[in-house]
Amino acid sequence: MQGAPGFVELLYLWGMKARRITIAIDGGAAVGKSTTAKQVAQVLEYLYIDTGAMYRAFTYGLLLEKIDFDDSTGVLDYLSRVKVGFTQDEKIKRVTLNDTALGTEIRSPEVSAGVSVVSAYPAVRRYMVERQRKIGAGGGVVMDGRDIGTVVFPDAELKVFMVAELDARVVRRVAELRAAGFEVDEDAVRQDLVRRDQLDAGRADSPLRKADDALELDTTHLSVEGQVAQIISWVHERTAIPVPV
Ligand code: DC
C-alpha cells in the first residue's frame, strides 16, 4: 500500500481498523519483531505492546535492587513489591516500573544477560501474562513476545512467527544498540542472541515456540516495509469486507 490509496484500499483499511482484531507476533531475539509490530500498529491505529520490555523492566529493577537473578526468594519478594505497566498518555507507550517510565536502560547488555533467567520464573510469567491479557482484552492490539500466540492470546485472530538468519539478526541488533549509545562487540551480541534463544526455547514454562496456527515470516531478506506489508495483507485476509464489484 504505497502512494495515495484508492477507494478500495481505503475500504480495506477501514475494515481492518474497525474489526480491531488481536495480532500476536512471536519469535526469537532480534528477528525484527518490535520494529515491525510497532509500524503495523501505527498503520492500523491499534495499541502496540512490547512484552519483552516488561520482562526487561523487571530485570532492570532487580539490578537496581542488587538482587541476584538466581536468588528465587529475593526475586519473588521483589515481584510482590513491584508494578510493571505502560505509560497511559503517550501514543507509543513506554514500559513503567512502579509508575516510572523507562527507556533505553532496559536494553543494556546487563539486562539482556539476565532477562532470560528472570523470565523463566513461573511466578514472574504469571504476573506478566495476567497484565498482558488485561491490556489486550479489548482487541485492536499488536503484541510481540515469545508466548503471545501460544499462551497469552491462544485465540488471537492472527498469529505471526518471525524468523531470520543469525548473521542478519546480529547486524541489526549491533546497529540498534550502537544507535542507542551502547558500545557493543559483535561477537558478544551474537553469543547473547544464541544463548537467549536457547534459554527461551528450553524453559519449562511457556517456551518460545511457533503456535500450530501461526504464519511464519522469514525476515532475513525483507525490508521493514516488506514485513509490514506482508502482515497487513494477512490482517486484510482476516478482516476482509466483501467489496462490491
Ligand atoms: O523481545 P526481547 O528480546 O526484548 O525480550 C527479552 C526477553 O524477555 C527474552 O529473551 C525472553 C523474555 N520474554 C519472554 O519470556 N516472554 C515474552 N512474551 C517476551 C519476552
Short mmCIF file of C-alpha atoms and ligand atoms in Angstrom, two decimals:
data_model
loop_
_atom_site.label_atom_id
_atom_site.label_comp_id
_atom_site.label_asym_id
_atom_site.label_seq_id
_atom_site.Cartn_x
_atom_site.Cartn_y
_atom_site.Cartn_z
CA MET A 1 0.00 0.00 0.00
CA GLN A 2 2.18 2.82 -1.25
CA GLY A 3 1.34 6.20 -2.74
CA ALA A 4 -2.15 7.68 -2.41
CA PRO A 5 -4.61 4.91 -1.52
CA GLY A 6 -7.55 4.34 -3.84
CA PHE A 7 -11.16 3.80 -2.76
CA VAL A 8 -10.81 0.03 -2.39
CA GLU A 9 -7.61 0.33 -0.31
CA LEU A 10 -9.29 2.87 1.95
CA LEU A 11 -12.19 0.49 2.38
CA TYR A 12 -9.79 -2.34 3.28
CA LEU A 13 -8.00 -0.14 5.80
CA TRP A 14 -11.29 0.97 7.31
CA GLY A 15 -12.33 -2.69 7.65
CA MET A 16 -9.05 -3.61 9.36
CA LYS A 17 -9.31 -0.69 11.78
CA ALA A 18 -12.99 -1.33 12.51
CA ARG A 19 -12.63 -5.07 13.26
CA ARG A 20 -9.92 -4.42 15.87
CA ILE A 21 -8.50 -7.94 15.94
CA THR A 22 -5.71 -9.29 18.16
CA ILE A 23 -2.37 -9.76 16.43
CA ALA A 24 0.22 -11.97 18.17
CA ILE A 25 3.81 -11.70 16.93
CA ASP A 26 6.35 -14.12 18.35
CA GLY A 27 9.92 -15.09 17.53
CA GLY A 28 13.48 -15.27 18.80
CA ALA A 29 15.71 -12.40 19.87
CA ALA A 30 16.37 -9.67 17.28
CA VAL A 31 14.33 -11.14 14.44
CA GLY A 32 12.74 -7.72 13.92
CA LYS A 33 9.53 -8.14 15.90
CA SER A 34 9.35 -4.79 17.69
CA THR A 35 10.11 -2.51 14.74
CA THR A 36 7.64 -4.31 12.52
CA ALA A 37 4.94 -4.73 15.16
CA LYS A 38 5.13 -1.04 16.06
CA GLN A 39 4.63 0.01 12.45
CA VAL A 40 1.76 -2.44 11.90
CA ALA A 41 0.06 -0.94 14.96
CA GLN A 42 0.59 2.57 13.59
CA VAL A 43 -0.97 1.73 10.22
CA LEU A 44 -3.99 0.10 11.87
CA GLU A 45 -4.23 2.59 14.76
CA TYR A 46 -4.01 -0.34 17.18
CA LEU A 47 -2.29 -0.46 20.54
CA TYR A 48 1.27 -1.82 20.43
CA ILE A 49 2.60 -3.77 23.41
CA ASP A 50 6.22 -4.94 23.63
CA THR A 51 6.04 -7.73 26.21
CA GLY A 52 9.82 -8.22 26.18
CA ALA A 53 10.07 -4.69 27.59
CA MET A 54 8.02 -5.83 30.62
CA TYR A 55 10.43 -8.68 31.42
CA ARG A 56 13.34 -6.31 30.80
CA ALA A 57 11.90 -3.64 33.13
CA PHE A 58 11.52 -6.21 35.90
CA THR A 59 15.10 -7.44 35.33
CA TYR A 60 16.34 -3.84 35.38
CA GLY A 61 14.60 -3.39 38.75
CA LEU A 62 16.38 -6.46 40.14
CA LEU A 63 19.70 -4.94 39.05
CA LEU A 64 18.84 -1.64 40.77
CA GLU A 65 17.93 -3.50 43.96
CA LYS A 66 21.07 -5.64 43.66
CA ILE A 67 19.02 -8.84 43.81
CA ASP A 68 20.80 -11.82 42.28
CA PHE A 69 18.88 -13.34 39.32
CA ASP A 70 19.31 -16.82 40.83
CA ASP A 71 18.06 -15.76 44.27
CA SER A 72 14.50 -17.05 43.92
CA THR A 73 13.40 -15.73 47.34
CA GLY A 74 14.69 -12.26 46.50
CA VAL A 75 13.17 -12.32 43.01
CA LEU A 76 9.74 -13.39 44.30
CA ASP A 77 9.83 -10.85 47.12
CA TYR A 78 10.62 -8.11 44.60
CA LEU A 79 7.78 -9.34 42.37
CA SER A 80 5.36 -8.81 45.27
CA ARG A 81 6.51 -5.19 45.64
CA VAL A 82 6.62 -4.10 42.04
CA LYS A 83 4.20 -2.95 39.35
CA VAL A 84 5.07 -3.24 35.67
CA GLY A 85 2.87 -1.33 33.23
CA PHE A 86 2.88 1.17 30.42
CA THR A 87 2.53 4.93 30.17
CA GLN A 88 -1.07 5.89 29.51
CA ASP A 89 -0.87 9.24 27.81
CA GLU A 90 1.64 8.53 25.04
CA LYS A 91 0.84 7.14 21.62
CA ILE A 92 3.94 4.93 21.63
CA LYS A 93 3.71 3.59 25.16
CA ARG A 94 6.82 3.24 27.30
CA VAL A 95 7.16 0.50 29.89
CA THR A 96 6.88 1.61 33.51
CA LEU A 97 8.33 0.18 36.70
CA ASN A 98 6.38 1.36 39.76
CA ASP A 99 4.97 4.14 37.55
CA THR A 100 8.39 5.40 36.42
CA ALA A 101 8.79 5.30 32.63
CA LEU A 102 11.92 3.54 31.39
CA GLY A 103 13.82 3.98 28.13
CA THR A 104 16.99 2.54 26.63
CA GLU A 105 18.33 1.47 30.05
CA ILE A 106 16.29 -1.74 29.68
CA ARG A 107 18.29 -2.59 26.51
CA SER A 108 21.66 -2.64 28.32
CA PRO A 109 23.90 -5.72 27.98
CA GLU A 110 23.47 -6.37 31.74
CA VAL A 111 19.68 -6.55 31.38
CA SER A 112 19.95 -8.66 28.22
CA ALA A 113 22.28 -11.07 30.01
CA GLY A 114 19.80 -11.67 32.86
CA VAL A 115 16.36 -11.37 31.32
CA SER A 116 16.06 -14.96 30.06
CA VAL A 117 16.89 -16.34 33.51
CA VAL A 118 14.43 -13.98 35.19
CA SER A 119 11.63 -14.61 32.68
CA ALA A 120 11.84 -18.36 33.31
CA TYR A 121 10.39 -17.98 36.84
CA PRO A 122 6.77 -19.24 36.57
CA ALA A 123 5.55 -16.62 39.08
CA VAL A 124 7.11 -13.82 37.03
CA ARG A 125 5.45 -15.18 33.89
CA ARG A 126 2.05 -15.47 35.60
CA TYR A 127 2.25 -11.85 36.71
CA MET A 128 3.23 -10.57 33.24
CA VAL A 129 0.73 -12.74 31.36
CA GLU A 130 -2.12 -11.55 33.58
CA ARG A 131 -1.21 -7.92 32.90
CA GLN A 132 -0.82 -8.58 29.17
CA ARG A 133 -4.25 -10.19 28.96
CA LYS A 134 -5.82 -7.21 30.75
CA ILE A 135 -4.09 -4.67 28.50
CA GLY A 136 -5.07 -6.52 25.31
CA ALA A 137 -8.55 -7.59 26.39
CA GLY A 138 -10.47 -5.27 24.07
CA GLY A 139 -8.69 -6.32 20.85
CA GLY A 140 -7.18 -3.77 18.49
CA VAL A 141 -3.76 -4.76 19.75
CA VAL A 142 -0.45 -5.87 18.29
CA MET A 143 1.54 -7.69 20.97
CA ASP A 144 5.01 -9.12 20.45
CA GLY A 145 6.98 -11.59 22.54
CA ARG A 146 7.73 -15.29 22.85
CA ASP A 147 4.45 -16.82 24.06
CA ILE A 148 1.75 -14.47 22.80
CA GLY A 149 0.22 -16.86 20.26
CA THR A 150 0.70 -19.95 22.43
CA VAL A 151 -0.19 -18.74 25.94
CA VAL A 152 -1.25 -15.10 26.28
CA PHE A 153 -3.74 -14.97 23.39
CA PRO A 154 -4.15 -18.52 22.03
CA ASP A 155 -7.32 -17.32 20.24
CA ALA A 156 -5.67 -14.36 18.50
CA GLU A 157 -7.14 -13.87 15.02
CA LEU A 158 -3.67 -13.51 13.51
CA LYS A 159 -0.50 -15.17 14.76
CA VAL A 160 2.83 -14.45 13.14
CA PHE A 161 6.06 -16.28 13.96
CA MET A 162 9.09 -14.32 12.80
CA VAL A 163 12.46 -15.92 11.99
CA ALA A 164 15.71 -14.65 10.49
CA GLU A 165 19.21 -15.98 9.89
CA LEU A 166 21.62 -15.34 12.75
CA ASP A 167 24.00 -13.09 10.74
CA ALA A 168 21.20 -10.72 9.77
CA ARG A 169 19.98 -10.58 13.36
CA VAL A 170 23.46 -9.78 14.68
CA VAL A 171 23.94 -6.94 12.17
CA ARG A 172 20.56 -5.43 13.05
CA ARG A 173 20.97 -5.73 16.81
CA VAL A 174 24.51 -4.24 16.77
CA ALA A 175 23.24 -1.25 14.74
CA GLU A 176 20.28 -0.79 17.10
CA LEU A 177 22.43 -0.91 20.23
CA ARG A 178 25.03 1.48 18.80
CA ALA A 179 22.27 3.90 17.78
CA ALA A 180 21.04 3.75 21.40
CA GLY A 181 24.54 4.72 22.61
CA PHE A 182 25.83 1.33 23.82
CA GLU A 183 29.36 0.23 22.99
CA VAL A 184 28.98 -3.34 21.81
CA ASP A 185 31.10 -6.09 20.42
CA GLU A 186 29.65 -8.12 17.54
CA ASP A 187 30.72 -11.49 18.97
CA ALA A 188 29.23 -10.70 22.36
CA VAL A 189 25.93 -9.75 20.71
CA ARG A 190 25.95 -12.99 18.69
CA GLN A 191 26.59 -15.05 21.83
CA ASP A 192 23.83 -13.23 23.70
CA LEU A 193 21.27 -13.90 20.94
CA VAL A 194 22.14 -17.60 20.67
CA ARG A 195 22.18 -18.05 24.44
CA ARG A 196 18.86 -16.26 24.96
CA ASP A 197 17.12 -18.24 22.23
CA GLN A 198 18.35 -21.48 23.80
CA LEU A 199 17.15 -20.44 27.25
CA ASP A 200 13.82 -19.06 25.95
CA ALA A 201 13.10 -22.15 23.84
CA GLY A 202 14.33 -24.57 26.50
CA ARG A 203 12.49 -23.33 29.58
CA ALA A 204 9.74 -25.49 31.07
CA ASP A 205 7.09 -22.76 31.41
CA SER A 206 5.72 -21.39 28.10
CA PRO A 207 8.84 -21.82 25.99
CA LEU A 208 9.44 -19.93 22.77
CA ARG A 209 7.74 -21.93 20.03
CA LYS A 210 5.65 -21.41 16.94
CA ALA A 211 1.93 -21.87 17.54
CA ASP A 212 0.46 -24.54 15.25
CA ASP A 213 -1.73 -21.96 13.53
CA ALA A 214 0.93 -19.22 13.25
CA LEU A 215 2.12 -17.95 9.88
CA GLU A 216 5.89 -17.92 9.53
CA LEU A 217 7.61 -14.77 8.29
CA ASP A 218 11.30 -15.04 7.40
CA THR A 219 12.70 -11.52 7.64
CA THR A 220 16.30 -12.30 6.56
CA HIS A 221 15.94 -10.67 3.15
CA LEU A 222 12.92 -8.47 3.83
CA SER A 223 12.94 -4.72 4.50
CA VAL A 224 10.85 -3.43 7.37
CA GLU A 225 8.36 -2.06 4.80
CA GLY A 226 8.17 -5.53 3.22
CA GLN A 227 7.50 -7.14 6.60
CA VAL A 228 4.81 -4.62 7.47
CA ALA A 229 3.15 -5.02 4.05
CA GLN A 230 3.07 -8.82 4.47
CA ILE A 231 1.46 -8.64 7.90
CA ILE A 232 -1.06 -6.01 6.77
CA SER A 233 -2.07 -8.25 3.88
CA TRP A 234 -2.60 -11.14 6.33
CA VAL A 235 -4.69 -8.84 8.53
CA HIS A 236 -6.71 -7.93 5.49
CA GLU A 237 -7.40 -11.59 4.73
CA ARG A 238 -8.85 -11.93 8.22
CA THR A 239 -10.91 -8.76 8.23
CA ALA A 240 -11.95 -8.53 4.58
CA ILE A 241 -15.26 -6.95 3.86
CA PRO A 242 -16.81 -8.14 0.61
CA VAL A 243 -16.10 -5.42 -1.92
CA PRO A 244 -18.85 -4.71 -4.45
CA VAL A 245 -17.55 -5.22 -8.00
O1 DC B 1 11.86 -9.26 22.98
P1 DC B 1 13.09 -9.04 23.90
O2 DC B 1 14.36 -9.58 23.33
O3 DC B 1 13.19 -7.63 24.37
O4 DC B 1 12.75 -9.95 25.18
C1 DC B 1 13.63 -10.03 26.27
C2 DC B 1 13.49 -11.36 26.97
O5 DC B 1 12.25 -11.43 27.66
C3 DC B 1 13.56 -12.60 26.11
O6 DC B 1 14.88 -13.06 25.95
C4 DC B 1 12.70 -13.59 26.84
C5 DC B 1 11.74 -12.75 27.62
N1 DC B 1 10.39 -12.73 27.07
C6 DC B 1 9.57 -13.77 27.40
O7 DC B 1 10.00 -14.71 28.08
N2 DC B 1 8.27 -13.76 27.00
C7 DC B 1 7.79 -12.76 26.26
N3 DC B 1 6.50 -12.76 25.90
C8 DC B 1 8.64 -11.69 25.88
C9 DC B 1 9.94 -11.73 26.29
#
